[in-house]
Amino acid sequence: MELHIITTGGTIDKTYFDAKSDYQVGAPVIGEMLDALGVHFPYTVESAMRKDSLDMDDSDREKIRACVNRCDEAHVLITHGTDGMVTTGKALQNIDNKIIVLTGALQPAAFRNSDAVFNIGCAIGALQRASPGVYIAVNGRVFDIDNVQKNVAKNRFEALISRTA
Amino acid sequence: MELHIITTGGTIDKTYFDAKSDYQVGAPVIGEMLDALGVHFPYTVESAMRKDSLDMDDSDREKIRACVNRCDEAHVLITHGTDGMVTTGKALQNIDNKIIVLTGALQPAAFRNSDAVFNIGCAIGALQRASPGVYIAVNGRVFDIDNVQKNVAKNRFEALISRTA
Amino acid sequence: MELHIITTGGTIDKTYFDAKSDYQVGAPVIGEMLDALGVHFPYTVESAMRKDSLDMDDSDREKIRACVNRCDEAHVLITHGTDGMVTTGKALQNIDNKIIVLTGALQPAAFRNSDAVFNIGCAIGALQRASPGVYIAVNGRVFDIDNVQKNVAKNRFEALISRTA
Amino acid sequence: MELHIITTGGTIDKTYFDAKSDYQVGAPVIGEMLDALGVHFPYTVESAMRKDSLDMDDSDREKIRACVNRCDEAHVLITHGTDGMVTTGKALQNIDNKIIVLTGALQPAAFRNSDAVFNIGCAIGALQRASPGVYIAVNGRVFDIDNVQKNVAKNRFEALISRTA
């Protein structure tokens, strides 16, 4: 698999800036994470933006879609804030011959107990077996983009209709 | 997905026993790990054995195959030592209607920089998209069982023949 | 040593609340941290407030001083935001027969690479050997309260006048 | 404080070598640990040996004593296996004008839940306030060398006679 990774911000990349006594989206973590894990497939990383997904609009989603279209790879991983992940995923449908998986984290990768590494692993596993299309991988589940929503109250993603897998 | 997990030992579950000044396979880590991550699918965990895979023999592999056959779930995750993982995987072929993924780790889950969580994530992602068969998920790659070997010198898994994904 | 711990908030206790997409002072971390470390001395924990030290005023410092005066123990550890740590420390001078050490962290304890555990260890070591008085333990240094300031630009604490230790 | 650090091995520096399916004393961790923490005092690190303290003999302890005598600094931190720590500490008594603290860990520094960082912090805090002499800092306690033993059954250090601090 040759993988193209597009980072867009979100909780996964949030870090603490003591000088500002504040907490903001920082540099993308995924390149360093995959290097440290010694993954054995070629990948490229492109930072499209550094946004909290609550602050995204249609021009942001068009930009992400353009990045997906432009890259040579068939396999695309997108790290993204969880709030706007389904909306962005839907804006990426109907791109031929691409397997696109969006993932993120509910706790920043900088946190000791973050779900970031697990979710990225899950996304990378799904990418290597899924058919062309758009998917979301969070909470250990891999969802088709047309059958998923974020349950904000319970802070997790769920299928709209329950299916076999 | 309803997942059945079979633990067999291996580096992933190795921990340090200060009283013995020694380092041995301990209790399986995966149940606690998935609970802490808050994964949102039902799963059961069965401990078949606690062995270093260098110490496994045919009767061990028969026991693992019996566990796979006996469980109700279609999706099976097996945590296993990396040295004997391909051998065990081959002993699990030709079980109808099961999607079986073996994974493990090169550094124990107890280690700060372990690949355990990432590999388990990868396996769980692959399980939800793969067709029935046997697979190995390590180093961020998902391999068909008939196209993988462990490169001991480089301490990683590789395909025998390079394919598209 | 019998230790009384007073928590006041600060970066050390900051955590991420995904539901609010925000980052706030949470429950004090120190009790759980010391339990996990299995420290072998008796201690009590009292939460005086949960404040960013930039938001503290004289009534807060009087409250902390009252907590120190009121407790039975001779040894007192105070976890505190780094910005206002020197100011609070000065408000705690001239309490007879108490060894008081303030500490905190530049990165929250929740972070994988936090200095929290190291700083708390340093404070606890200093408490067991220092004479009655007020001290600050951060960055691996133990300062007398009358010879320390926070160098905001370099994000660390420094002595006003260099001494032997 | 100018600190001289002498590393001797022990559990604190144990790491897992997957190629050997074994667990051995590796390179000393303390230099990298203190750099990552950004401690703000000058220090030097000297590796005297890489031994499990169960394997130490009198010539090893003479070598450590020679390292302490030879260095210019008044403050000396020694990382050491916990089993032989008291014995080595006693061999370091009666060196004038040196403040010597021995520490180590019950779980390797490589482990996610290690006591290594906390114990090193504790030792560094004690070093800056103690009078010349020899001390052991483990389990959050700072002991005079003539009033400590390792309780092997309970896997911790205890005073021989209880004192005020």
mmCIF file of N, CA and C in Angstrom, chain D residues 84-151:
data_model
loop_
_atom_site.group_PDB
_atom_site.id
_atom_site.type_symbol
_atom_site.label_atom_id
_atom_site.label_comp_id
_atom_site.label_asym_id
_atom_site.label_seq_id
_atom_site.Cartn_x
_atom_site.Cartn_y
_atom_site.Cartn_z
ATOM 1 N N GLY D 84 20.958 -4.673 45.716
ATOM 2 C CA GLY D 84 22.254 -4.449 46.369
ATOM 3 C C GLY D 84 22.488 -2.996 46.769
ATOM 4 N N MET D 85 21.433 -2.188 46.743
ATOM 5 C CA MET D 85 21.605 -0.743 46.940
ATOM 6 C C MET D 85 22.118 -0.393 48.330
ATOM 7 N N VAL D 86 21.617 -1.056 49.364
ATOM 8 C CA VAL D 86 22.056 -0.746 50.726
ATOM 9 C C VAL D 86 23.525 -1.144 50.905
ATOM 10 N N THR D 87 23.895 -2.274 50.399
ATOM 11 C CA THR D 87 25.279 -2.742 50.501
ATOM 12 C C THR D 87 26.244 -1.761 49.840
ATOM 13 N N THR D 88 25.914 -1.321 48.641
ATOM 14 C CA THR D 88 26.762 -0.333 47.961
ATOM 15 C C THR D 88 26.781 0.974 48.737
ATOM 16 N N GLY D 89 25.625 1.396 49.230
ATOM 17 C CA GLY D 89 25.559 2.637 49.991
ATOM 18 C C GLY D 89 26.480 2.610 51.199
ATOM 19 N N LYS D 90 26.508 1.500 51.884
ATOM 20 C CA LYS D 90 27.378 1.388 53.059
ATOM 21 C C LYS D 90 28.855 1.457 52.688
ATOM 22 N N ALA D 91 29.180 0.967 51.496
ATOM 23 C CA ALA D 91 30.575 1.016 51.039
ATOM 24 C C ALA D 91 30.990 2.425 50.644
ATOM 25 N N LEU D 92 30.021 3.362 50.627
ATOM 26 C CA LEU D 92 30.329 4.737 50.222
ATOM 27 C C LEU D 92 30.362 5.706 51.401
ATOM 28 N N GLN D 93 30.281 5.187 52.622
ATOM 29 C CA GLN D 93 30.297 6.065 53.780
ATOM 30 C C GLN D 93 31.676 6.661 54.019
ATOM 31 N N ASN D 94 31.707 7.741 54.801
ATOM 32 C CA ASN D 94 32.980 8.360 55.197
ATOM 33 C C ASN D 94 33.786 8.927 54.036
ATOM 34 N N ILE D 95 33.092 9.475 53.069
ATOM 35 C CA ILE D 95 33.764 10.276 52.035
ATOM 36 C C ILE D 95 33.407 11.716 52.363
ATOM 37 N N ASP D 96 34.394 12.527 52.730
ATOM 38 C CA ASP D 96 34.116 13.881 53.234
ATOM 39 C C ASP D 96 33.475 14.785 52.193
ATOM 40 N N ASN D 97 32.558 15.611 52.669
ATOM 41 C CA ASN D 97 32.067 16.719 51.854
ATOM 42 C C ASN D 97 31.320 16.324 50.597
ATOM 43 N N LYS D 98 30.779 15.122 50.610
ATOM 44 C CA LYS D 98 29.971 14.704 49.460
ATOM 45 C C LYS D 98 28.547 14.412 49.947
ATOM 46 N N ILE D 99 27.566 14.826 49.155
ATOM 47 C CA ILE D 99 26.179 14.438 49.407
ATOM 48 C C ILE D 99 25.866 13.394 48.341
ATOM 49 N N ILE D 100 25.647 12.154 48.770
ATOM 50 C CA ILE D 100 25.508 11.020 47.855
ATOM 51 C C ILE D 100 24.130 10.393 48.039
ATOM 52 N N VAL D 101 23.352 10.337 46.957
ATOM 53 C CA VAL D 101 22.042 9.702 47.027
ATOM 54 C C VAL D 101 21.977 8.577 45.987
ATOM 55 N N LEU D 102 21.599 7.381 46.467
ATOM 56 C CA LEU D 102 21.388 6.250 45.555
ATOM 57 C C LEU D 102 19.898 6.111 45.291
ATOM 58 N N THR D 103 19.542 5.809 44.046
ATOM 59 C CA THR D 103 18.161 5.526 43.700
ATOM 60 C C THR D 103 18.111 4.502 42.585
ATOM 61 N N GLY D 104 16.912 4.024 42.303
ATOM 62 C CA GLY D 104 16.739 3.043 41.235
ATOM 63 C C GLY D 104 15.259 2.927 40.966
ATOM 64 N N ALA D 105 14.815 1.773 40.511
ATOM 65 C CA ALA D 105 13.390 1.602 40.244
ATOM 66 C C ALA D 105 12.997 0.138 40.374
ATOM 67 N N LEU D 106 11.731 -0.076 40.711
ATOM 68 C CA LEU D 106 11.215 -1.444 40.808
ATOM 69 C C LEU D 106 10.666 -1.897 39.459
ATOM 70 N N GLN D 107 10.356 -0.919 38.587
ATOM 71 C CA GLN D 107 9.945 -1.226 37.214
ATOM 72 C C GLN D 107 10.866 -0.437 36.281
ATOM 73 N N PRO D 108 11.296 -1.055 35.187
ATOM 74 C CA PRO D 108 12.212 -0.350 34.279
ATOM 75 C C PRO D 108 11.657 0.985 33.801
ATOM 76 N N ALA D 109 12.544 1.928 33.551
ATOM 77 C CA ALA D 109 12.152 3.246 33.036
ATOM 78 C C ALA D 109 11.404 3.107 31.707
ATOM 79 N N ALA D 110 11.665 2.027 30.976
ATOM 80 C CA ALA D 110 11.003 1.816 29.681
ATOM 81 C C ALA D 110 9.512 1.528 29.820
ATOM 82 N N PHE D 111 9.092 1.140 31.035
ATOM 83 C CA PHE D 111 7.698 0.796 31.253
ATOM 84 C C PHE D 111 6.844 2.040 31.424
ATOM 85 N N ARG D 112 5.624 1.948 30.882
ATOM 86 C CA ARG D 112 4.683 3.051 30.968
ATOM 87 C C ARG D 112 4.440 3.463 32.423
ATOM 88 N N ASN D 113 4.331 2.491 33.314
ATOM 89 C CA ASN D 113 3.986 2.780 34.715
ATOM 90 C C ASN D 113 5.188 2.737 35.658
ATOM 91 N N SER D 114 6.361 3.052 35.157
ATOM 92 C CA SER D 114 7.570 2.950 35.964
ATOM 93 C C SER D 114 7.627 3.993 37.065
ATOM 94 N N ASP D 115 8.282 3.616 38.173
ATOM 95 C CA ASP D 115 8.565 4.535 39.272
ATOM 96 C C ASP D 115 9.891 5.268 39.054
ATOM 97 N N ALA D 116 10.531 5.042 37.932
ATOM 98 C CA ALA D 116 11.868 5.596 37.694
ATOM 99 C C ALA D 116 11.921 7.118 37.769
ATOM 100 N N VAL D 117 11.049 7.780 37.035
ATOM 101 C CA VAL D 117 11.090 9.244 36.991
ATOM 102 C C VAL D 117 10.813 9.845 38.369
ATOM 103 N N PHE D 118 9.834 9.284 39.056
ATOM 104 C CA PHE D 118 9.491 9.780 40.392
ATOM 105 C C PHE D 118 10.669 9.615 41.356
ATOM 106 N N ASN D 119 11.294 8.436 41.348
ATOM 107 C CA ASN D 119 12.415 8.172 42.254
ATOM 108 C C ASN D 119 13.603 9.087 41.958
ATOM 109 N N ILE D 120 13.890 9.313 40.688
ATOM 110 C CA ILE D 120 14.991 10.198 40.317
ATOM 111 C C ILE D 120 14.676 11.629 40.755
ATOM 112 N N GLY D 121 13.415 12.039 40.585
ATOM 113 C CA GLY D 121 13.015 13.375 41.052
ATOM 114 C C GLY D 121 13.218 13.492 42.556
ATOM 115 N N CYS D 122 12.787 12.494 43.281
ATOM 116 C CA CYS D 122 12.922 12.455 44.735
ATOM 117 C C CYS D 122 14.399 12.561 45.146
ATOM 118 N N ALA D 123 15.252 11.826 44.484
ATOM 119 C CA ALA D 123 16.684 11.853 44.786
ATOM 120 C C ALA D 123 17.272 13.235 44.521
ATOM 121 N N ILE D 124 16.882 13.848 43.418
ATOM 122 C CA ILE D 124 17.407 15.160 43.049
ATOM 123 C C ILE D 124 16.922 16.244 44.008
ATOM 124 N N GLY D 125 15.704 16.098 44.511
ATOM 125 C CA GLY D 125 15.200 17.035 45.511
ATOM 126 C C GLY D 125 15.952 16.883 46.826
ATOM 127 N N ALA D 126 16.168 15.645 47.249
ATOM 128 C CA ALA D 126 16.889 15.380 48.494
ATOM 129 C C ALA D 126 18.331 15.891 48.413
ATOM 130 N N LEU D 127 18.971 15.690 47.254
ATOM 131 C CA LEU D 127 20.374 16.110 47.075
ATOM 132 C C LEU D 127 20.562 17.591 47.367
ATOM 133 N N GLN D 128 19.547 18.383 47.083
ATOM 134 C CA GLN D 128 19.703 19.834 47.192
ATOM 135 C C GLN D 128 19.446 20.366 48.600
ATOM 136 N N ARG D 129 19.053 19.498 49.512
ATOM 137 C CA ARG D 129 18.774 19.953 50.874
ATOM 138 C C ARG D 129 19.474 19.127 51.948
ATOM 139 N N ALA D 130 20.044 17.978 51.579
ATOM 140 C CA ALA D 130 20.626 17.108 52.595
ATOM 141 C C ALA D 130 22.032 17.566 52.982
ATOM 142 N N SER D 131 22.453 17.164 54.155
ATOM 143 C CA SER D 131 23.820 17.411 54.615
ATOM 144 C C SER D 131 24.734 16.350 54.025
ATOM 145 N N PRO D 132 26.049 16.572 53.997
ATOM 146 C CA PRO D 132 26.954 15.533 53.491
ATOM 147 C C PRO D 132 26.692 14.184 54.161
ATOM 148 N N GLY D 133 26.708 13.127 53.351
ATOM 149 C CA GLY D 133 26.420 11.783 53.844
ATOM 150 C C GLY D 133 25.889 10.936 52.709
ATOM 151 N N VAL D 134 25.400 9.747 53.059
ATOM 152 C CA VAL D 134 24.900 8.809 52.048
ATOM 153 C C VAL D 134 23.432 8.507 52.325
ATOM 154 N N TYR D 135 22.607 8.522 51.280
ATOM 155 C CA TYR D 135 21.171 8.352 51.412
ATOM 156 C C TYR D 135 20.650 7.424 50.328
ATOM 157 N N ILE D 136 19.478 6.862 50.605
ATOM 158 C CA ILE D 136 18.757 6.096 49.587
ATOM 159 C C ILE D 136 17.386 6.752 49.405
ATOM 160 N N ALA D 137 17.003 6.982 48.139
ATOM 161 C CA ALA D 137 15.684 7.566 47.843
ATOM 162 C C ALA D 137 14.908 6.600 46.960
ATOM 163 N N VAL D 138 13.913 5.909 47.544
ATOM 164 C CA VAL D 138 13.047 4.988 46.781
ATOM 165 C C VAL D 138 11.678 4.994 47.467
ATOM 166 N N ASN D 139 10.619 4.671 46.719
ATOM 167 C CA ASN D 139 9.258 4.635 47.272
ATOM 168 C C ASN D 139 8.839 5.968 47.869
ATOM 169 N N GLY D 140 9.398 7.076 47.399
ATOM 170 C CA GLY D 140 9.038 8.369 47.938
ATOM 171 C C GLY D 140 9.642 8.662 49.308
ATOM 172 N N ARG D 141 10.524 7.818 49.775
ATOM 173 C CA ARG D 141 11.165 8.050 51.073
ATOM 174 C C ARG D 141 12.644 8.361 50.857
ATOM 175 N N VAL D 142 13.185 9.141 51.780
ATOM 176 C CA VAL D 142 14.625 9.437 51.742
ATOM 177 C C VAL D 142 15.218 8.911 53.047
ATOM 178 N N PHE D 143 16.071 7.918 52.957
ATOM 179 C CA PHE D 143 16.613 7.239 54.132
ATOM 180 C C PHE D 143 18.097 7.557 54.312
ATOM 181 N N ASP D 144 18.526 7.697 55.613
ATOM 182 C CA ASP D 144 19.961 7.676 55.906
ATOM 183 C C ASP D 144 20.440 6.264 55.643
ATOM 184 N N ILE D 145 21.664 6.100 55.150
ATOM 185 C CA ILE D 145 22.155 4.772 54.768
ATOM 186 C C ILE D 145 22.266 3.839 55.964
ATOM 187 N N ASP D 146 22.398 4.382 57.172
ATOM 188 C CA ASP D 146 22.514 3.509 58.340
ATOM 189 C C ASP D 146 21.160 3.182 58.957
ATOM 190 N N ASN D 147 20.079 3.537 58.252
ATOM 191 C CA ASN D 147 18.744 3.245 58.793
ATOM 192 C C ASN D 147 17.782 2.813 57.686
ATOM 193 N N VAL D 148 18.212 1.814 56.896
ATOM 194 C CA VAL D 148 17.344 1.369 55.810
ATOM 195 C C VAL D 148 17.658 -0.074 55.421
ATOM 196 N N GLN D 149 16.629 -0.786 55.000
ATOM 197 C CA GLN D 149 16.807 -2.122 54.444
ATOM 198 C C GLN D 149 15.729 -2.338 53.390
ATOM 199 N N LYS D 150 15.989 -3.289 52.482
ATOM 200 C CA LYS D 150 14.958 -3.631 51.504
ATOM 201 C C LYS D 150 14.123 -4.765 52.074
ATOM 202 N N ASN D 151 12.810 -4.537 52.162
ATOM 203 C CA ASN D 151 11.878 -5.592 52.568
ATOM 204 C C ASN D 151 11.528 -6.354 51.290
#
